[in-house]
Amino acid sequence: VASLAALLDEICAMTAAETDRGQVSHAIAALAEQSDRRFAIAVATLDGETLSAGDAGMPFSIQSVSKILTLAMALGRIGDQLWSRVGREPSGSPFNSIVQLEHERGIPRNPFINAGALVTTDVVLAGGEPREAIGALLRFARMLAASDDIFIDANVARSEAQSSDRNRALAHYLKAFGNLDNEVERVLGVYHHQCALAMNCRQLARAGLFLCLGGRIPGSAAPIISPSRVRRINALMMTCGLYDGSGDFAFRVGLPAKSGIGGAIVAIVPGRAAIAVWSPGLNPHGNSVLGIRALEHLAQRMNWNVFATDTLDRT
Amino acid sequence: VASLAALLDEICAMTAAETDRGQVSHAIAALAEQSDRRFAIAVATLDGETLSAGDAGMPFSIQSVSKILTLAMALGRIGDQLWSRVGREPSGSPFNSIVQLEHERGIPRNPFINAGALVTTDVVLAGGEPREAIGALLRFARMLAASDDIFIDANVARSEAQSSDRNRALAHYLKAFGNLDNEVERVLGVYHHQCALAMNCRQLARAGLFLCLGGRIPGSAAPIISPSRVRRINALMMTCGLYDGSGDFAFRVGLPAKSGIGGAIVAIVPGRAAIAVWSPGLNPHGNSVLGIRALEHLAQRMNWNVFATDTLDRT
Amino acid sequence: VASLAALLDEICAMTAAETDRGQVSHAIAALAEQSDRRFAIAVATLDGETLSAGDAGMPFSIQSVSKILTLAMALGRIGDQLWSRVGREPSGSPFNSIVQLEHERGIPRNPFINAGALVTTDVVLAGGEPREAIGALLRFARMLAASDDIFIDANVARSEAQSSDRNRALAHYLKAFGNLDNEVERVLGVYHHQCALAMNCRQLARAGLFLCLGGRIPGSAAPIISPSRVRRINALMMTCGLYDGSGDFAFRVGLPAKSGIGGAIVAIVPGRAAIAVWSPGLNPHGNSVLGIRALEHLAQRMNWNVFATDTLDRT
Amino acid sequence: VASLAALLDEICAMTAAETDRGQVSHAIAALAEQSDRRFAIAVATLDGETLSAGDAGMPFSIQSVSKILTLAMALGRIGDQLWSRVGREPSGSPFNSIVQLEHERGIPRNPFINAGALVTTDVVLAGGEPREAIGALLRFARMLAASDDIFIDANVARSEAQSSDRNRALAHYLKAFGNLDNEVERVLGVYHHQCALAMNCRQLARAGLFLCLGGRIPGSAAPIISPSRVRRINALMMTCGLYDGSGDFAFRVGLPAKSGIGGAIVAIVPGRAAIAVWSPGLNPHGNSVLGIRALEHLAQRMNWNVFATDTLDRT
């Protein structure tokens, strides 16, 4: 653990020196204000400890990382029926593409592209009030991270709502194919707030632990979701978690992960640890440039890679 | 091991009773002759043992499973320069699609779709004679499987050559974008023979072991490829190995794997074992129906899943 | 003229006997109620006469035929600036496709597909009140047809609004690319009413006369739009007026035309006559089956074809 | 006629002063050598006269303009059966795109994109020898133009053959879908030679006359193809003749036309005249920049436009 702490500091120093830091997203006004100098990394281990370096106490909107939470909640509500409404395949297209939706008649390729997350949000909303769904999501995030400090960033939520035409188009398109039960504006209301879920890196790493530990939260007795479902969420993160950069990330890092355009990435080391990184500069696929580089370095040094084959690695 | 042997028999019995067996490929005449009653499964473990059930001694053409071998050989020849000529992302499209190639100017999405494998074959050929490249490939396969019985099925190779218009179109398209160095007919000559590489399930399972063991062949001292390269090949198999059925396979089985339209699938349990299945009936994505079902069953019962998170699983 | 009247009766009798009548559109509820037995045809000539046969006094919603009127009005308002916001090419795709819009960053291929007509409607609305734009459109239609009986079918307009998710998706998508100035709901409000513009075949034929006569309305002195603009609208109708069935229509009939999913088609014989047909059964491209057949017959018998080359034809 | 001669000179002077001259094609080496200073225009009238200006005696390869000849010959051979193998719709895609062919299972959208012309060439070849088909094509061109000087430019044909990978890909793709009867190399052999058909502008204008005159050649008694077929070829030229620039050309010029990447365009004024222009600089759609501009000017001044509506225009 001493060496892990030192490694995180080393990674932090390494990223500070990087000149190629990507582009901060201008998709919404509230994100455009972020500085590309920001960097944070945190690792939560199974024994309850969380190590971190950089701006690890600074909250940020987790954006599409929240799609993991909505997926888990949607599966909790309707189970495998979900898969009649959303696929499990990489799309081969950008996160906000509408092309595939036309060709495949309103069934999004997977729950981690925007169209798919609108469907899981629709399932979570389930005819109820948007504020209730948002509340349930916030409670779920707080429980996972064991922290009451997690909040919805109202400024970000407002900004999302002001730049939502493309997501609104996706939602109406889903509706046109009968794949949205609630009213579009109500689904978007929830969607904008879940994107605005604000955490710091330490909280986000802890929130990922349930995916490392068979669905259990450290300290709790019963799993909140079944081990087999956890494996499947991890599998989806591996093949689809970084949009059309997922293959490259699997190749370079070898861990299930989910990114957001705010610059966050959460990565899972099954049976070991959860990692969160945050740095707002993005590559053309919408994934944090320094985040990926940090994860690549950390995973390599710790030999954390689900495809690692040395028996020595496993002891 | 006793229980594993029993489990393979159980799986064999289970699949015999299945009525939904998929469609045998009619892409080439030699495959269309295969019976959908065929089924074999084999598991090669790190201690050198190979267990099997069903038609495990019956050779079949491994078809696209050979794309793993060509990739390994191409990486051995030019290393990471390969990635300037072929990508590492799932394509979201069928295995023989030419659409993405037009949109992305002749760079195939990954080395496991046909267009990508034509590029790795071109690298392996490297200006030499097709028969030398075929010979090298055959020697490589025999070394991996520790068996001299492996052969090129001349009937299948001939049949490939007779039904190769779509691959020939892909090859000329690559050529048009400057992404094929050798003459099209020479590349296809090698390609048809590698598709016709004939093994039985026991041999194919053993041939997969180098991907379980950091690039080492059981009994040999030095790795034939580096551990980090092995992880990366496994990662590519996870995200792209079953074409546009890769995401679903990762979700259901959770192991890196590669399929072929002859009905073979090889799957890797990193640090543990290699599995080969064969059954000619395919689903619409071109992957063996009973093969996937058998792997799903086996992986679940053995708790073989790279996304498994129970600490108990790992002991 | 006597022979033209007889020809229209003959065509009417011919279509009555047809068994392959296409499918009535179920895109909106109000259209689904229409009978596929309906058929009407009318020809308005330059001397002010209108001949007709069949259900020629029965009003129907002209649906996408109204896109001609909106285009003419949009050109009247901003002239050739329009062409920076909408293209002039056939799309090669269905009328309500969103795919091309993603690939070409929010610029619809032409003003006769739905996305393009949303842009022309946006131009016509121009920051004003929807009811004013609707009023202006209605006045324009009445002036063109020289008939005050033309009305907006409120039942159809309501039905449009209830089945508008796909158009709403298109509109939000245009908005996301900055190609819609007014609020989506206000644009759709006008769009739904223009689709619901109700005319009978005699009125519709007369309304087409301005495209036969250099932009003049019979009896009026000055053209309402310039002759060169009329030619260009006719050219757009020829290449794009029947969606992805335009090429086949040009091949078979050889006249500029515009169809609607209510089953109407208006066709222009430059310098001669305007033709309207109506029959609700559609082909898979969304064009009236009997309407096309009737136009083909009429055009052939009258030698009305802009590609006709016999000098005798021209006397 | 005096004024037409003056107009051609005026156009020639106008184009000489143009600075935006497009890009000479580098698709094949023989074309890349052409100077973008070249310009020629010729008009052949029904009374047998041919007026011209610029480099009107300089031969050039007509490239895709030859697709008209192949289409006429293919229709002569198998009539409307052709339309089961090739469509009649604009593709909405570039001339050498393969995308649509995959989506529509080997049926090219129209006979004027490369894939479609390979099909018409296959029909013309009809199991015979390539040199016979080439000879028949050459004789047809000479008869149409009433000139024995027309030849196949061997240098161009060779150059075509050296840069034919993309067309070869298209041909194999057609073959894969069963839409090519002859061997790919034999079809390409003819295709390359027809692209290399060399004419000057005066010859090319005269060769277009049969499409102005109901299929008759000036001076001959019987039509070589029927008037109805002529109209249909003209219709296809209008909707598809300039690839994905056809809609814009119809809008600006209003005449059926066919372009080639050598810089030639032939345009038809039904019942009046045939026009040929040549200037090697192309726009991004592959159509001659100065050629389009010259045709636009000429058509406007002569009021030659099939969509013209003034009754005065027609006298």
XYZ file of C-alpha atoms in Angstrom, chain C:
315
model
C -60.002 18.792 -74.999
C -62.836 16.436 -75.696
C -60.325 13.663 -76.085
C -58.567 14.685 -72.858
C -61.856 14.424 -70.963
C -62.431 11.000 -72.448
C -58.897 9.990 -71.550
C -59.405 10.965 -67.910
C -62.567 8.866 -67.795
C -60.687 5.976 -69.356
C -57.920 6.266 -66.781
C -60.489 6.389 -64.010
C -62.098 3.203 -65.271
C -58.720 1.548 -65.670
C -57.678 2.278 -62.095
C -61.024 1.081 -60.732
C -60.191 -2.368 -62.063
C -56.728 -2.500 -60.507
C -56.275 -5.007 -57.723
C -52.777 -3.952 -56.654
C -53.684 -0.677 -54.966
C -50.808 -0.278 -52.466
C -51.140 0.290 -48.738
C -52.952 3.187 -47.137
C -50.559 5.025 -44.803
C -50.849 4.322 -41.105
C -48.334 6.990 -40.187
C -51.134 9.023 -38.643
C -54.558 7.890 -37.510
C -56.513 10.286 -39.728
C -54.891 8.873 -42.865
C -55.433 5.258 -41.894
C -59.178 5.800 -42.176
C -58.973 6.541 -45.892
C -60.320 3.973 -48.349
C -57.996 2.578 -50.972
C -60.969 2.660 -53.390
C -60.673 6.419 -53.751
C -59.317 7.785 -56.990
C -59.415 11.206 -58.612
C -57.577 12.943 -61.409
C -57.724 16.518 -62.656
C -55.918 18.503 -65.337
C -55.763 22.295 -65.302
C -54.788 23.856 -68.599
C -53.353 27.254 -69.371
C -56.589 28.557 -70.810
C -58.198 28.261 -67.376
C -60.124 25.081 -67.924
C -60.007 22.198 -65.447
C -61.030 18.695 -66.506
C -61.438 15.889 -64.044
C -62.683 12.377 -63.349
C -63.333 10.241 -60.307
C -63.667 11.655 -56.786
C -62.464 15.014 -58.001
C -64.579 17.073 -55.620
C -63.552 15.151 -52.516
C -61.035 17.055 -50.355
C -57.995 15.303 -48.892
C -54.956 16.471 -46.958
C -52.204 17.210 -49.444
C -49.486 16.306 -46.915
C -46.002 16.681 -48.419
C -47.288 18.277 -51.603
C -47.468 21.369 -49.394
C -43.650 21.322 -49.303
C -43.787 23.053 -52.719
C -45.742 25.935 -51.234
C -43.440 26.282 -48.237
C -40.415 26.209 -50.511
C -41.871 28.928 -52.729
C -42.686 31.054 -49.677
C -39.241 30.498 -48.118
C -37.538 31.482 -51.368
C -39.743 34.553 -51.506
C -38.597 35.511 -48.037
C -34.839 34.944 -48.083
C -34.050 34.040 -51.702
C -30.962 32.025 -52.438
C -29.721 32.341 -48.866
C -31.969 29.341 -48.313
C -29.405 27.139 -50.039
C -26.900 27.589 -47.245
C -29.341 25.767 -44.986
C -30.704 23.050 -47.274
C -29.209 21.186 -50.252
C -30.490 20.439 -53.724
C -29.568 16.806 -54.127
C -31.581 13.605 -54.028
C -30.907 11.933 -50.703
C -30.992 8.310 -51.798
C -32.822 7.653 -48.513
C -36.401 7.438 -47.239
C -38.324 10.672 -46.671
C -38.027 10.600 -42.900
C -34.437 9.371 -42.616
C -32.177 11.029 -40.051
C -28.975 9.261 -41.129
C -27.868 11.749 -43.774
C -28.451 14.602 -41.337
C -25.845 13.182 -38.965
C -23.302 12.587 -41.700
C -23.793 16.048 -43.213
C -24.003 17.980 -39.949
C -27.575 19.161 -39.979
C -27.939 20.278 -43.611
C -30.847 18.352 -45.163
C -30.226 17.114 -48.681
C -33.215 18.902 -50.233
C -36.383 20.802 -49.282
C -38.720 17.917 -50.157
C -37.647 15.420 -47.514
C -39.096 16.026 -44.071
C -35.934 17.480 -42.576
C -35.617 19.948 -45.442
C -39.247 20.994 -45.195
C -38.786 21.680 -41.489
C -36.086 24.160 -42.495
C -38.274 25.908 -45.094
C -41.085 26.030 -42.531
C -38.660 27.562 -40.064
C -37.844 30.251 -42.639
C -41.521 30.929 -43.291
C -42.253 31.169 -39.566
C -39.403 33.662 -39.190
C -39.920 34.513 -35.556
C -43.615 35.211 -35.998
C -46.649 33.438 -34.621
C -47.471 29.954 -35.938
C -51.073 30.970 -36.597
C -49.875 33.843 -38.795
C -47.639 31.537 -40.810
C -50.460 29.049 -41.162
C -52.766 31.849 -42.245
C -50.264 33.069 -44.824
C -49.867 29.563 -46.182
C -53.627 29.088 -46.434
C -53.998 32.419 -48.260
C -51.209 31.436 -50.641
C -52.863 28.108 -51.409
C -56.234 29.789 -51.975
C -54.723 32.386 -54.271
C -52.874 29.747 -56.306
C -55.956 27.586 -56.681
C -58.298 30.572 -57.061
C -60.605 28.994 -54.509
C -61.662 30.039 -51.023
C -62.892 26.543 -50.215
C -59.432 25.312 -49.348
C -59.119 24.717 -45.613
C -56.962 23.179 -42.909
C -58.398 19.851 -41.790
C -58.297 20.236 -38.012
C -58.745 16.520 -37.451
C -55.732 15.730 -39.599
C -53.644 18.480 -37.975
C -54.470 17.033 -34.550
C -53.622 13.547 -35.759
C -50.289 14.785 -37.156
C -49.446 16.303 -33.784
C -50.182 12.993 -32.096
C -47.799 11.003 -34.313
C -44.979 13.437 -34.737
C -42.145 11.874 -32.746
C -39.985 11.190 -35.737
C -40.411 14.699 -37.148
C -39.831 16.083 -33.660
C -36.564 14.113 -33.526
C -35.557 15.575 -36.891
C -36.387 19.080 -35.701
C -34.354 18.750 -32.499
C -31.514 17.328 -34.515
C -31.606 20.344 -36.849
C -31.673 22.543 -33.766
C -28.627 20.751 -32.355
C -26.724 21.729 -35.484
C -27.985 25.317 -35.345
C -30.209 24.897 -38.402
C -33.537 25.858 -36.818
C -34.149 29.413 -35.623
C -37.584 29.060 -34.077
C -38.591 26.812 -31.213
C -39.170 23.224 -32.259
C -42.774 23.112 -31.091
C -43.650 26.265 -33.004
C -42.104 24.935 -36.211
C -43.912 21.639 -35.765
C -47.138 23.524 -35.091
C -46.917 25.099 -38.550
C -45.639 21.900 -40.137
C -48.573 19.832 -38.904
C -51.054 22.359 -40.247
C -49.447 22.602 -43.661
C -49.595 18.807 -43.948
C -53.291 19.083 -43.118
C -54.004 21.537 -45.926
C -57.130 20.075 -47.564
C -57.931 20.410 -51.251
C -59.717 18.425 -53.867
C -58.047 17.314 -57.056
C -59.439 20.152 -59.160
C -58.145 22.722 -56.726
C -54.770 21.028 -56.475
C -54.348 20.913 -60.236
C -55.141 24.621 -60.501
C -52.752 25.374 -57.646
C -49.991 23.801 -59.710
C -50.505 26.091 -62.695
C -48.034 28.746 -61.510
C -45.279 26.178 -62.082
C -46.429 25.707 -65.694
C -46.550 29.334 -66.603
C -43.383 31.098 -65.567
C -44.691 31.880 -62.119
C -47.851 33.602 -63.289
C -51.338 32.748 -62.119
C -53.835 32.528 -65.013
C -55.540 35.873 -65.380
C -53.013 37.784 -63.318
C -50.518 40.156 -64.851
C -47.261 39.858 -62.929
C -45.656 36.548 -61.988
C -45.750 35.750 -58.276
C -42.310 34.193 -58.549
C -39.730 34.619 -61.265
C -39.579 32.253 -64.269
C -36.051 31.161 -63.376
C -37.152 30.250 -59.859
C -40.072 28.258 -61.302
C -37.682 26.253 -63.458
C -35.569 25.500 -60.455
C -38.492 24.343 -58.350
C -39.491 22.084 -61.235
C -35.936 20.726 -61.366
C -36.023 19.933 -57.650
C -39.369 18.195 -58.106
C -37.891 16.122 -60.914
C -34.868 14.956 -58.931
C -36.337 14.851 -55.391
C -40.137 15.151 -55.520
C -40.988 11.485 -54.944
C -38.282 10.788 -52.340
C -36.277 7.671 -53.150
C -38.763 6.875 -55.911
C -37.929 10.056 -57.856
C -35.575 8.447 -60.337
C -38.052 5.759 -61.267
C -40.832 8.321 -61.682
C -38.657 10.481 -63.935
C -37.873 7.364 -65.946
C -41.486 6.274 -66.295
C -43.338 9.602 -66.468
C -40.776 12.291 -67.231
C -42.529 15.184 -65.486
C -41.633 17.226 -62.391
C -43.912 16.119 -59.571
C -44.410 16.103 -55.820
C -46.128 13.409 -53.790
C -47.677 13.237 -50.324
C -48.410 10.262 -48.071
C -52.112 11.088 -48.220
C -51.947 9.708 -51.761
C -51.806 12.966 -53.730
C -49.356 13.731 -56.519
C -49.160 16.958 -58.451
C -47.249 16.881 -61.764
C -46.217 19.758 -63.992
C -46.213 19.854 -67.792
C -44.134 22.989 -68.332
C -45.900 25.496 -70.553
C -48.932 23.223 -70.868
C -50.832 22.000 -67.857
C -50.819 20.931 -64.238
C -52.096 17.521 -63.191
C -53.316 16.323 -59.810
C -54.067 12.734 -58.888
C -55.200 11.231 -55.601
C -55.419 7.657 -54.471
C -54.482 6.721 -50.887
C -52.749 3.371 -51.496
C -48.969 3.834 -51.370
C -45.907 1.952 -52.585
C -42.985 1.284 -50.211
C -41.441 4.684 -51.048
C -44.593 6.447 -49.847
C -45.959 7.374 -53.283
C -49.464 6.642 -54.570
C -49.535 3.417 -56.582
C -52.522 4.290 -58.762
C -51.461 7.907 -58.925
C -48.180 6.974 -60.557
C -49.880 4.549 -62.893
C -52.456 7.137 -63.943
C -49.779 9.762 -64.564
C -47.731 7.318 -66.579
C -50.720 6.538 -68.773
C -51.799 10.138 -69.187
C -48.296 11.405 -69.938
C -47.707 8.714 -72.503
C -50.993 9.268 -74.303
C -50.640 13.056 -74.334
C -46.951 12.894 -75.130
C -46.356 15.084 -72.108
C -42.757 14.447 -71.134
C -40.014 17.018 -70.696
C -37.586 14.579 -72.262
C -39.666 14.076 -75.396
C -37.517 14.696 -78.425
C -39.721 14.471 -81.493
C -40.008 17.871 -83.033
C -43.579 16.945 -83.859
C -44.268 16.662 -80.148
C -43.514 20.281 -79.704
C -45.868 21.844 -82.215
